[in-house]
């Protein structure tokens, strides 16, 4: 903050007349300053223009649409949201096929726009990925990435169904139990909710949210899993699509099992690029002289950790599966994570110390955990994934899929292969094998993909842009390492921000240079 009353030094022995003149000048300046401050307060005190929409979601009772108003008030949690944020609760049907039946509470959070009223576009709804990630916790955590957009938008996020404060899925014995005791426990403790937590249900919540926020069309920024939610919304409500950004897109053409194979290949390729860089640029590289040696060293390390996990601080340990996911997390950071990855692997290999590699895994902070509801992220991830996916393979298919994933990656295959069991005994049917996202007639949707993404491979962004339909999906390519490119890549940030502010998409085939150029 600038100090408007900076203290200037005075020479001793100044003439009295000069002092008197100085006092008169300061008095006059003070009067002018007071007038300017009063004028600034008058301008800032101008009433905020609240937007209204006249296109409520069809088929809902008036009590949930024209009769419902969002009552924003100061957030009580998480602690990081107690200053500068507003929170509200939205009523929505549990079952959109029975809109007059039971309702649920959807938790919302908002950071108000800071720009002039006459330049405000509306609300930009953010989903930070998952499934299973709380948007109420996420907005304060990730605000710095989107803060420049506050000149034109209120930034809004929410807890999707099954997550945080919105009908959280419970798969443990008590409400505070964050453990996952299996699908039978989910059915026992949350069986009445599980059929209604899928992405299509949350997309319908988004349209009700859009209307109550006062927007004729939804403006939305979804990352990773958030791209699935945004694309399903565009399919269900093409005429309500405003400015939608789908960043680090999932592949709508792949079923869950195909997605796991593609992902494990992508994370292996990213690790191989790291190993090549490490051999050439990092002294005493822990992965040796290249990808082949790196795979051998990682196999030996995994065998060692399988027999005896390494200490990782705070009473935690790091085993072979933890190793694979910790390395993957660092690769998600792109080249910014490579130095920390090399440091962490060196500490683990040479000193059996798992702490450096595990640092950052719990980045919400103890204060947030102490004051917020359990997020049950593992339970929510399973519930939403299995509500979306109709795959329920038998044991013969499971064995084949497990072997296929293991064969796709020498470093990560074994850890990733356990994903095949995620939904095999889930107690409810899933919606479909692949996402339905065609959105003919919708306004252009901007799809952003990084060529070196280890989590959502670049091919998924290409397929998403195509699947949205001709004239709808617009692909922006970034030659970058890491999971997501906004706002790290300046070119991507400029083009995304321009689209969100003006509605103009980049030219077809636009490529942003980056770390892989």
Short mmCIF file of C-alpha atoms in Angstrom, two decimals:
data_model
loop_
_atom_site.label_atom_id
_atom_site.label_comp_id
_atom_site.label_asym_id
_atom_site.label_seq_id
_atom_site.Cartn_x
_atom_site.Cartn_y
_atom_site.Cartn_z
CA UNK A 1 0.00 0.00 0.00
CA UNK A 2 1.35 3.46 -0.90
CA UNK A 3 1.71 5.93 1.95
CA UNK A 4 -0.12 9.10 0.89
CA UNK A 5 1.44 11.07 3.75
CA UNK A 6 5.14 10.47 3.30
CA UNK A 7 7.33 12.26 5.84
CA UNK A 8 9.88 14.65 4.30
CA UNK A 9 12.91 15.87 6.24
CA UNK A 10 13.25 19.58 7.14
CA UNK A 11 16.48 21.45 7.53
CA UNK A 12 16.88 23.08 10.98
CA UNK A 13 17.03 26.87 11.15
CA UNK A 14 14.54 27.55 8.34
CA UNK A 15 13.07 31.03 8.16
CA UNK A 16 9.83 31.56 10.04
CA UNK A 17 8.20 33.04 6.96
CA UNK A 18 9.03 29.97 4.98
CA UNK A 19 7.54 27.84 7.74
CA UNK A 20 4.33 29.89 7.73
CA UNK A 21 4.09 29.59 3.96
CA UNK A 22 4.67 25.86 4.26
CA UNK A 23 1.87 25.58 6.80
CA UNK A 24 -0.50 27.50 4.50
CA UNK A 25 0.45 25.29 1.56
CA UNK A 26 0.02 22.12 3.56
CA UNK A 27 -3.37 23.33 4.78
CA UNK A 28 -4.49 24.00 1.23
CA UNK A 29 -3.12 20.67 0.04
CA UNK A 30 -4.95 18.95 2.88
CA UNK A 31 -8.21 20.53 1.80
CA UNK A 32 -7.68 19.44 -1.80
CA UNK A 33 -6.69 15.95 -0.63
CA UNK A 34 -9.80 15.70 1.54
CA UNK A 35 -11.98 16.78 -1.41
CA UNK A 36 -10.34 14.19 -3.71
CA UNK A 37 -10.76 11.45 -1.11
CA UNK A 38 -14.40 12.42 -0.62
CA UNK A 39 -14.95 12.32 -4.39
CA UNK A 40 -13.27 8.89 -4.62
CA UNK A 41 -15.47 7.60 -1.78
CA UNK A 42 -18.55 8.96 -3.52
CA UNK A 43 -17.63 7.12 -6.72
CA UNK A 44 -16.81 3.85 -4.93
CA UNK A 45 -20.04 4.11 -2.96
CA UNK A 46 -22.13 4.04 -6.10
CA UNK A 47 -24.63 1.17 -5.86
CA UNK A 48 -23.58 -2.00 -7.56
CA UNK A 49 -25.70 -3.00 -10.56
CA UNK A 50 -27.13 -6.47 -10.00
CA UNK A 51 -27.89 -8.41 -13.17
CA UNK A 52 -31.09 -10.31 -13.79
CA UNK A 53 -31.87 -13.05 -16.29
CA UNK A 54 -35.22 -13.85 -17.87
CA UNK A 55 -34.53 -17.44 -19.01
CA UNK A 56 -34.89 -19.77 -16.02
CA UNK A 57 -34.18 -23.48 -16.49
CA UNK A 58 -37.23 -25.19 -17.93
CA UNK A 59 -39.28 -27.61 -15.86
CA UNK A 60 -38.36 -26.37 -12.40
CA UNK A 61 -40.87 -25.08 -9.87
CA UNK A 62 -41.06 -21.31 -9.41
CA UNK A 63 -39.91 -21.72 -5.81
CA UNK A 64 -36.47 -22.69 -7.12
CA UNK A 65 -36.26 -20.15 -9.95
CA UNK A 66 -38.16 -16.85 -9.87
CA UNK A 67 -38.94 -17.37 -6.19
CA UNK A 68 -35.35 -18.03 -5.12
CA UNK A 69 -32.71 -15.42 -4.45
CA UNK A 70 -29.10 -15.94 -3.44
CA UNK A 71 -28.44 -14.33 -0.06
CA UNK A 72 -24.73 -13.52 -0.01
CA UNK A 73 -23.02 -12.98 3.33
CA UNK A 74 -19.54 -13.07 4.76
CA UNK A 75 -17.94 -16.52 4.55
CA UNK A 76 -17.21 -18.25 7.84
CA UNK A 77 -14.95 -20.92 6.34
CA UNK A 78 -12.41 -21.71 5.10
CA UNK A 79 -10.33 -19.19 7.10
CA UNK A 80 -8.74 -17.93 3.89
CA UNK A 81 -12.20 -16.80 2.71
CA UNK A 82 -13.18 -14.77 5.76
CA UNK A 83 -12.03 -11.51 4.21
CA UNK A 84 -13.07 -10.32 0.78
CA UNK A 85 -15.38 -13.21 -0.10
CA UNK A 86 -19.14 -13.80 0.04
CA UNK A 87 -20.85 -17.16 0.46
CA UNK A 88 -24.38 -18.32 -0.33
CA UNK A 89 -26.47 -21.46 -0.56
CA UNK A 90 -28.53 -22.45 -3.60
CA UNK A 91 -31.51 -24.80 -3.40
CA UNK A 92 -31.62 -27.38 -6.21
CA UNK A 93 -33.62 -30.56 -6.83
CA UNK A 94 -31.96 -33.75 -5.68
CA UNK A 95 -33.52 -35.47 -8.71
CA UNK A 96 -34.16 -33.29 -11.74
CA UNK A 97 -36.66 -35.87 -12.98
CA UNK A 98 -38.69 -35.10 -9.85
CA UNK A 99 -38.15 -31.33 -9.52
CA UNK A 100 -40.93 -30.92 -6.95
CA UNK A 101 -39.32 -33.45 -4.61
CA UNK A 102 -36.45 -33.28 -2.17
CA UNK A 103 -34.02 -30.37 -2.51
CA UNK A 104 -30.32 -30.09 -1.71
CA UNK A 105 -28.12 -27.17 -0.65
CA UNK A 106 -25.34 -26.22 -3.07
CA UNK A 107 -22.55 -24.19 -1.46
CA UNK A 108 -21.33 -21.13 -3.40
CA UNK A 109 -18.50 -18.63 -2.95
CA UNK A 110 -17.91 -15.32 -4.71
CA UNK A 111 -15.25 -12.65 -5.09
CA UNK A 112 -16.91 -9.48 -6.37
CA UNK A 113 -15.66 -7.71 -9.48
CA UNK A 114 -13.47 -4.70 -8.85
CA UNK A 115 -13.97 -2.90 -12.17
CA UNK A 116 -16.57 -0.26 -13.05
CA UNK A 117 -20.19 -1.36 -13.06
CA UNK A 118 -20.68 -0.44 -16.71
CA UNK A 119 -17.83 -2.75 -17.76
CA UNK A 120 -18.82 -5.79 -15.73
CA UNK A 121 -19.80 -8.75 -17.93
CA UNK A 122 -21.34 -10.95 -15.23
CA UNK A 123 -20.13 -13.96 -13.26
CA UNK A 124 -17.35 -16.32 -14.29
CA UNK A 125 -17.98 -19.72 -12.71
CA UNK A 126 -14.81 -21.71 -11.98
CA UNK A 127 -14.30 -25.43 -11.52
CA UNK A 128 -10.76 -26.42 -10.51
CA UNK A 129 -10.88 -30.11 -11.42
CA UNK A 130 -11.24 -33.38 -9.60
CA UNK A 131 -13.75 -34.87 -9.45
CA UNK A 132 -13.85 -34.35 -5.71
CA UNK A 133 -12.32 -30.86 -5.42
CA UNK A 134 -14.08 -28.20 -3.34
CA UNK A 135 -14.61 -24.93 -5.18
CA UNK A 136 -15.41 -23.13 -1.92
CA UNK A 137 -11.95 -24.00 -0.63
CA UNK A 138 -10.43 -23.64 -4.10
CA UNK A 139 -11.34 -20.04 -4.96
CA UNK A 140 -9.26 -18.44 -2.17
CA UNK A 141 -6.47 -20.90 -2.87
CA UNK A 142 -6.28 -20.24 -6.62
CA UNK A 143 -7.53 -16.64 -6.74
CA UNK A 144 -4.14 -15.23 -7.76
CA UNK A 145 -4.35 -17.17 -11.04
CA UNK A 146 -7.64 -15.53 -12.05
CA UNK A 147 -7.45 -12.20 -10.22
CA UNK A 148 -6.80 -10.11 -13.37
CA UNK A 149 -10.29 -11.13 -14.60
CA UNK A 150 -11.91 -9.36 -11.64
CA UNK A 151 -11.95 -6.17 -13.69
CA UNK A 152 -14.82 -7.64 -15.73
CA UNK A 153 -16.27 -10.56 -13.75
CA UNK A 154 -17.43 -11.68 -10.36
CA UNK A 155 -15.43 -14.86 -9.77
CA UNK A 156 -17.73 -17.62 -8.48
CA UNK A 157 -17.10 -21.22 -7.51
CA UNK A 158 -19.02 -23.94 -5.70
CA UNK A 159 -18.87 -27.39 -4.18
CA UNK A 160 -20.24 -29.85 -6.75
CA UNK A 161 -22.59 -32.60 -5.64
CA UNK A 162 -20.88 -35.10 -3.38
CA UNK A 163 -18.13 -32.66 -2.37
CA UNK A 164 -17.47 -30.52 0.72
CA UNK A 165 -20.64 -28.76 1.82
CA UNK A 166 -22.89 -30.03 -1.00
CA UNK A 167 -24.39 -33.41 0.00
CA UNK A 168 -20.94 -34.88 0.72
CA UNK A 169 -20.57 -38.56 -0.07
CA UNK A 170 -19.66 -40.55 2.99
CA UNK A 171 -17.86 -43.88 2.72
CA UNK A 172 -16.55 -44.18 6.28
CA UNK A 173 -18.08 -45.13 9.59
CA UNK A 174 -18.50 -41.58 10.91
CA UNK A 175 -19.22 -38.22 9.30
CA UNK A 176 -15.66 -37.09 10.08
CA UNK A 177 -14.07 -40.29 8.77
CA UNK A 178 -12.14 -39.41 5.61
CA UNK A 179 -11.31 -43.05 4.94
CA UNK A 180 -12.71 -45.05 2.07
CA UNK A 181 -14.13 -48.32 3.35
CA UNK A 182 -15.27 -49.57 -0.06
CA UNK A 183 -18.34 -49.32 -2.24
CA UNK A 184 -20.53 -51.18 0.25
CA UNK A 185 -19.80 -48.51 2.86
CA UNK A 186 -20.66 -45.79 0.33
CA UNK A 187 -23.99 -47.49 -0.33
CA UNK A 188 -24.66 -47.92 3.39
CA UNK A 189 -23.95 -44.34 4.42
CA UNK A 190 -24.76 -42.39 1.22
CA UNK A 191 -26.93 -44.72 -0.83
CA UNK A 192 -29.78 -42.22 -1.16
CA UNK A 193 -27.40 -39.68 -2.74
CA UNK A 194 -25.17 -41.78 -5.00
CA UNK A 195 -27.51 -41.92 -8.03
CA UNK A 196 -27.60 -38.09 -8.14
CA UNK A 197 -23.96 -36.98 -7.90
CA UNK A 198 -22.89 -37.47 -11.51
CA UNK A 199 -21.63 -34.78 -13.85
CA UNK A 200 -24.91 -34.36 -15.72
CA UNK A 201 -26.72 -33.57 -12.45
CA UNK A 202 -24.09 -30.98 -11.53
CA UNK A 203 -24.38 -29.49 -15.04
CA UNK A 204 -28.07 -28.93 -14.36
CA UNK A 205 -27.13 -27.23 -11.08
CA UNK A 206 -24.88 -24.96 -13.16
CA UNK A 207 -27.79 -23.76 -15.25
CA UNK A 208 -29.87 -22.95 -12.21
CA UNK A 209 -26.82 -21.19 -10.76
CA UNK A 210 -26.39 -19.19 -13.98
CA UNK A 211 -29.95 -17.94 -13.78
CA UNK A 212 -29.77 -17.02 -10.08
CA UNK A 213 -26.48 -15.19 -10.68
CA UNK A 214 -28.41 -13.06 -13.18
CA UNK A 215 -26.69 -14.17 -16.39
CA UNK A 216 -28.53 -14.96 -19.61
CA UNK A 217 -25.61 -17.19 -20.61
CA UNK A 218 -23.08 -19.11 -18.57
CA UNK A 219 -19.50 -17.83 -18.53
CA UNK A 220 -17.31 -20.65 -17.25
CA UNK A 221 -13.68 -21.70 -16.79
CA UNK A 222 -13.14 -25.43 -16.18
CA UNK A 223 -9.80 -27.17 -15.59
CA UNK A 224 -9.14 -30.91 -16.09
CA UNK A 225 -12.30 -32.69 -14.84
CA UNK A 226 -13.91 -29.25 -14.99
CA UNK A 227 -13.73 -29.54 -18.80
CA UNK A 228 -16.02 -32.57 -18.65
CA UNK A 229 -18.52 -30.60 -16.59
CA UNK A 230 -18.36 -27.60 -18.93
CA UNK A 231 -18.72 -29.73 -22.05
CA UNK A 232 -21.71 -31.65 -20.65
CA UNK A 233 -23.30 -28.30 -19.80
CA UNK A 234 -22.77 -27.12 -23.39
CA UNK A 235 -24.42 -30.32 -24.64
CA UNK A 236 -27.44 -29.93 -22.37
CA UNK A 237 -27.86 -26.15 -22.78
CA UNK A 238 -26.26 -25.03 -26.06
CA UNK A 239 -28.38 -21.86 -26.24
CA UNK A 240 -27.19 -20.85 -22.76
CA UNK A 241 -23.47 -21.09 -23.56
CA UNK A 242 -21.65 -17.82 -23.07
CA UNK A 243 -17.85 -17.74 -22.90
CA UNK A 244 -16.59 -21.19 -21.92
CA UNK A 245 -12.93 -22.09 -21.44
CA UNK A 246 -12.00 -25.78 -21.18
CA UNK A 247 -8.36 -25.97 -20.04
CA UNK A 248 -6.35 -29.24 -19.93
CA UNK A 249 -9.27 -31.10 -21.44
CA UNK A 250 -10.31 -34.67 -20.80
CA UNK A 251 -10.97 -36.87 -23.84
CA UNK A 252 -14.72 -37.32 -24.42
CA UNK A 253 -14.13 -40.16 -26.90
CA UNK A 254 -12.47 -42.49 -24.37
CA UNK A 255 -14.16 -44.63 -21.74
CA UNK A 256 -12.70 -44.83 -18.24
CA UNK A 257 -10.36 -47.76 -18.98
CA UNK A 258 -9.06 -46.21 -22.21
CA UNK A 259 -8.49 -42.97 -20.34
CA UNK A 260 -6.25 -44.74 -17.80
CA UNK A 261 -4.08 -46.23 -20.55
CA UNK A 262 -3.71 -42.89 -22.30
CA UNK A 263 -2.89 -41.14 -19.06
CA UNK A 264 -0.25 -43.61 -17.93
CA UNK A 265 1.44 -43.37 -21.34
CA UNK A 266 1.43 -39.59 -21.08
CA UNK A 267 2.92 -39.50 -17.59
CA UNK A 268 5.60 -42.02 -18.66
CA UNK A 269 6.47 -39.82 -21.66
CA UNK A 270 6.72 -36.77 -19.39
CA UNK A 271 9.01 -38.69 -17.02
CA UNK A 272 11.20 -39.75 -19.93
CA UNK A 273 11.54 -36.09 -20.97
CA UNK A 274 12.49 -35.21 -17.41
CA UNK A 275 15.06 -38.01 -17.31
CA UNK A 276 16.60 -36.78 -20.59
CA UNK A 277 16.82 -33.23 -19.24
CA UNK A 278 18.14 -34.40 -15.87
CA UNK A 279 20.96 -36.40 -17.50
CA UNK A 280 22.04 -33.40 -19.58
CA UNK A 281 21.61 -30.53 -17.10
CA UNK A 282 21.53 -31.71 -13.45
CA UNK A 283 24.75 -32.69 -11.74
CA UNK A 284 24.58 -36.12 -10.10
CA UNK A 285 21.23 -36.75 -11.77
CA UNK A 286 19.32 -39.32 -9.65
CA UNK A 287 17.80 -41.02 -12.71
CA UNK A 288 21.10 -41.67 -14.50
CA UNK A 289 22.00 -41.13 -18.13
CA UNK A 290 18.56 -41.23 -19.72
CA UNK A 291 15.07 -42.78 -19.79
CA UNK A 292 16.16 -46.45 -19.92
CA UNK A 293 18.47 -46.12 -16.94
CA UNK A 294 15.83 -44.04 -15.18
CA UNK A 295 13.29 -46.87 -15.55
CA UNK A 296 15.76 -49.38 -14.08
CA UNK A 297 16.58 -47.15 -11.12
CA UNK A 298 12.92 -46.45 -10.44
CA UNK A 299 12.17 -50.18 -10.52
CA UNK A 300 14.88 -50.86 -7.95
CA UNK A 301 13.63 -48.00 -5.79
CA UNK A 302 10.03 -49.25 -5.99
CA UNK A 303 11.13 -52.76 -4.97
CA UNK A 304 12.97 -51.31 -1.99
CA UNK A 305 9.98 -49.22 -0.91
CA UNK A 306 7.62 -52.16 -1.37
CA UNK A 307 9.65 -54.09 1.20
CA UNK A 308 10.18 -51.15 3.54
CA UNK A 309 8.47 -47.78 2.96
CA UNK A 310 10.57 -44.67 3.60
CA UNK A 311 9.74 -42.15 6.33
CA UNK A 312 8.00 -39.07 4.90
CA UNK A 313 7.54 -36.87 7.97
CA UNK A 314 4.70 -36.40 10.49
CA UNK A 315 4.51 -40.16 10.97
CA UNK A 316 3.79 -40.82 7.31
CA UNK A 317 5.61 -43.21 5.02
CA UNK A 318 6.16 -43.44 1.29
CA UNK A 319 5.71 -46.80 -0.46
CA UNK A 320 6.02 -47.86 -4.10
CA UNK A 321 2.57 -46.57 -5.10
CA UNK A 322 3.13 -43.33 -3.21
CA UNK A 323 6.37 -42.92 -5.14
CA UNK A 324 4.59 -43.15 -8.49
CA UNK A 325 1.93 -40.59 -7.55
CA UNK A 326 4.42 -38.21 -5.92
CA UNK A 327 6.55 -38.21 -9.09
CA UNK A 328 3.43 -37.67 -11.19
CA UNK A 329 2.42 -34.70 -9.03
CA UNK A 330 5.79 -33.06 -9.66
CA UNK A 331 5.51 -33.71 -13.40
CA UNK A 332 2.12 -31.94 -13.35
CA UNK A 333 4.04 -28.75 -12.48
CA UNK A 334 5.91 -28.85 -15.79
CA UNK A 335 9.55 -27.82 -15.94
CA UNK A 336 9.01 -25.79 -12.74
CA UNK A 337 8.78 -29.09 -10.86
CA UNK A 338 11.84 -30.78 -12.36
CA UNK A 339 14.44 -29.38 -9.94
CA UNK A 340 12.30 -30.37 -6.93
CA UNK A 341 11.74 -33.80 -8.47
CA UNK A 342 15.47 -34.37 -8.88
CA UNK A 343 16.07 -33.18 -5.32
CA UNK A 344 13.34 -35.42 -3.93
CA UNK A 345 14.52 -38.51 -5.78
CA UNK A 346 18.12 -37.90 -4.64
CA UNK A 347 17.03 -37.66 -1.00
CA UNK A 348 14.98 -40.81 -1.33
CA UNK A 349 17.58 -42.88 -3.18
CA UNK A 350 20.65 -41.75 -1.22
CA UNK A 351 19.22 -41.08 2.25
CA UNK A 352 15.90 -42.99 2.38
CA UNK A 353 14.19 -39.67 3.08
CA UNK A 354 10.73 -39.36 1.54
CA UNK A 355 9.98 -35.88 2.89
CA UNK A 356 11.25 -33.70 0.00
CA UNK A 357 9.29 -35.74 -2.56
CA UNK A 358 6.15 -35.60 -0.44
CA UNK A 359 6.30 -31.85 0.23
CA UNK A 360 3.32 -29.97 -1.12
CA UNK A 361 1.00 -32.99 -1.12
CA UNK A 362 -1.12 -31.36 1.56
CA UNK A 363 -1.23 -27.75 0.41
CA UNK A 364 -4.52 -26.57 1.93
CA UNK A 365 -2.91 -25.86 5.28
CA UNK A 366 -3.79 -27.06 8.76
CA UNK A 367 -5.97 -24.02 9.50
CA UNK A 368 -8.26 -24.79 6.59
CA UNK A 369 -8.50 -28.46 7.53
CA UNK A 370 -9.35 -27.59 11.12
CA UNK A 371 -12.18 -25.24 10.22
CA UNK A 372 -13.79 -26.77 7.14
CA UNK A 373 -15.99 -29.83 6.69
CA UNK A 374 -14.23 -33.06 5.66
CA UNK A 375 -13.93 -32.98 1.88
CA UNK A 376 -14.16 -36.77 1.45
CA UNK A 377 -12.34 -36.29 -1.84
CA UNK A 378 -11.62 -40.01 -2.38
CA UNK A 379 -15.25 -40.90 -1.74
CA UNK A 380 -16.46 -38.08 -4.00
CA UNK A 381 -14.03 -39.03 -6.77
CA UNK A 382 -15.26 -42.62 -6.77
CA UNK A 383 -18.91 -41.68 -6.54
CA UNK A 384 -18.83 -39.15 -9.38
CA UNK A 385 -16.63 -41.32 -11.61
CA UNK A 386 -18.86 -44.35 -11.16
CA UNK A 387 -22.05 -42.33 -11.59
CA UNK A 388 -20.68 -41.16 -14.95
CA UNK A 389 -19.17 -44.42 -16.23
CA UNK A 390 -21.37 -47.39 -17.16
CA UNK A 391 -18.40 -49.82 -17.26
CA UNK A 392 -18.81 -52.67 -14.81
CA UNK A 393 -16.26 -55.24 -16.00
CA UNK A 394 -16.06 -58.84 -14.81
CA UNK A 395 -12.88 -60.37 -13.41
CA UNK A 396 -11.62 -61.66 -16.77
CA UNK A 397 -11.85 -58.18 -18.23
CA UNK A 398 -10.30 -56.68 -15.11
CA UNK A 399 -7.26 -58.93 -15.41
CA UNK A 400 -6.78 -57.96 -19.06
CA UNK A 401 -7.18 -54.25 -18.38
CA UNK A 402 -4.80 -54.41 -15.43
CA UNK A 403 -2.13 -56.09 -17.55
CA UNK A 404 -2.65 -53.58 -20.36
CA UNK A 405 -2.07 -50.61 -18.06
CA UNK A 406 0.99 -52.18 -16.44
CA UNK A 407 2.51 -52.85 -19.87
CA UNK A 408 1.96 -49.24 -20.96
CA UNK A 409 4.45 -47.78 -18.44
CA UNK A 410 7.45 -49.34 -16.69
CA UNK A 411 7.49 -46.64 -14.00
CA UNK A 412 3.80 -45.89 -13.37
CA UNK A 413 1.90 -48.87 -14.79
CA UNK A 414 1.60 -50.93 -11.62
CA UNK A 415 0.30 -48.03 -9.53
CA UNK A 416 -2.16 -46.93 -12.23
CA UNK A 417 -3.44 -50.47 -12.85
CA UNK A 418 -5.36 -50.54 -9.57
CA UNK A 419 -7.78 -48.00 -11.10
CA UNK A 420 -9.52 -50.80 -13.03
CA UNK A 421 -11.24 -51.87 -9.80
CA UNK A 422 -12.71 -48.44 -9.09
CA UNK A 423 -16.28 -49.19 -10.20
CA UNK A 424 -16.45 -52.95 -10.73
CA UNK A 425 -18.68 -53.52 -7.66
CA UNK A 426 -20.33 -50.11 -7.50
CA UNK A 427 -23.92 -50.56 -6.30
CA UNK A 428 -25.56 -48.29 -8.90
CA UNK A 429 -25.49 -48.13 -12.68
CA UNK A 430 -23.46 -45.44 -14.40
CA UNK A 431 -24.81 -43.07 -17.04
CA UNK A 432 -22.78 -43.92 -20.17
CA UNK A 433 -19.44 -45.26 -21.38
CA UNK A 434 -18.21 -41.92 -22.78
CA UNK A 435 -19.20 -38.29 -22.35
CA UNK A 436 -21.88 -36.84 -24.60
CA UNK A 437 -20.67 -33.34 -25.47
CA UNK A 438 -21.86 -32.38 -28.95
CA UNK A 439 -23.23 -28.86 -28.64
CA UNK A 440 -24.49 -27.86 -32.08
CA UNK A 441 -25.66 -24.27 -32.15
CA UNK A 442 -23.68 -23.18 -29.10
CA UNK A 443 -21.43 -20.12 -29.10
CA UNK A 444 -17.72 -20.88 -29.66
CA UNK A 445 -16.05 -22.77 -26.80
CA UNK A 446 -12.31 -22.32 -26.29
CA UNK A 447 -10.45 -25.62 -25.66
CA UNK A 448 -6.84 -25.30 -24.43
CA UNK A 449 -4.41 -28.23 -24.59
CA UNK A 450 -0.73 -28.58 -23.72
CA UNK A 451 1.35 -30.90 -25.89
CA UNK A 452 3.30 -32.18 -22.86
CA UNK A 453 0.41 -32.61 -20.42
CA UNK A 454 1.06 -35.76 -18.32
CA UNK A 455 -2.42 -35.89 -16.81
CA UNK A 456 -4.86 -35.07 -19.61
CA UNK A 457 -2.98 -35.88 -22.83
CA UNK A 458 -3.06 -33.35 -25.65
CA UNK A 459 -5.04 -35.72 -27.86
CA UNK A 460 -7.97 -35.24 -25.48
CA UNK A 461 -8.09 -31.51 -26.22
CA UNK A 462 -8.11 -32.19 -29.96
CA UNK A 463 -10.90 -34.72 -29.59
CA UNK A 464 -12.89 -32.40 -27.32
CA UNK A 465 -12.74 -29.53 -29.80
CA UNK A 466 -13.93 -31.86 -32.57
CA UNK A 467 -16.66 -33.50 -30.48
CA UNK A 468 -18.22 -30.17 -29.48
CA UNK A 469 -19.11 -29.69 -33.14
CA UNK A 470 -18.25 -27.63 -36.18
CA UNK A 471 -18.03 -23.96 -35.35
CA UNK A 472 -18.25 -24.67 -31.60
CA UNK A 473 -14.97 -26.19 -30.40
CA UNK A 474 -11.95 -23.91 -30.98
CA UNK A 475 -8.59 -25.49 -30.14
CA UNK A 476 -5.70 -23.44 -28.72
CA UNK A 477 -2.46 -25.44 -28.54
CA UNK A 478 0.36 -24.72 -26.10
CA UNK A 479 3.78 -26.32 -26.56
CA UNK A 480 4.19 -26.76 -22.82
CA UNK A 481 5.09 -29.34 -20.20
CA UNK A 482 2.78 -29.79 -17.23
CA UNK A 483 -0.90 -30.17 -16.44
CA UNK A 484 -2.50 -26.92 -17.55
CA UNK A 485 -0.94 -23.86 -19.17
CA UNK A 486 -2.99 -20.91 -17.82
CA UNK A 487 -1.68 -18.53 -16.52
CA UNK A 488 1.90 -19.84 -16.76
CA UNK A 489 2.13 -19.45 -20.54
CA UNK A 490 1.88 -15.75 -21.45
CA UNK A 491 0.55 -16.38 -24.95
CA UNK A 492 -2.22 -18.67 -23.66
CA UNK A 493 -3.12 -16.19 -20.94
CA UNK A 494 -3.40 -13.29 -23.39
CA UNK A 495 -5.64 -15.24 -25.76
CA UNK A 496 -7.86 -16.72 -23.04
CA UNK A 497 -8.27 -13.37 -21.30
CA UNK A 498 -9.11 -11.64 -24.59
CA UNK A 499 -11.76 -14.29 -25.32
CA UNK A 500 -13.29 -13.91 -21.85
CA UNK A 501 -13.33 -10.12 -22.12
CA UNK A 502 -14.46 -9.75 -25.75
CA UNK A 503 -15.85 -13.11 -26.89
CA UNK A 504 -13.30 -13.27 -29.74
CA UNK A 505 -11.61 -16.65 -30.07
CA UNK A 506 -8.08 -17.13 -31.44
CA UNK A 507 -7.71 -18.04 -35.10
CA UNK A 508 -8.10 -21.72 -35.91
CA UNK A 509 -4.83 -23.61 -35.50
CA UNK A 510 -3.22 -21.07 -33.16
CA UNK A 511 -0.16 -22.47 -31.37
CA UNK A 512 1.52 -20.84 -28.36
CA UNK A 513 5.22 -21.49 -27.94
CA UNK A 514 6.49 -22.67 -24.59
CA UNK A 515 8.90 -24.99 -22.80
CA UNK A 516 8.62 -27.65 -25.53
CA UNK A 517 9.18 -25.26 -28.44
#
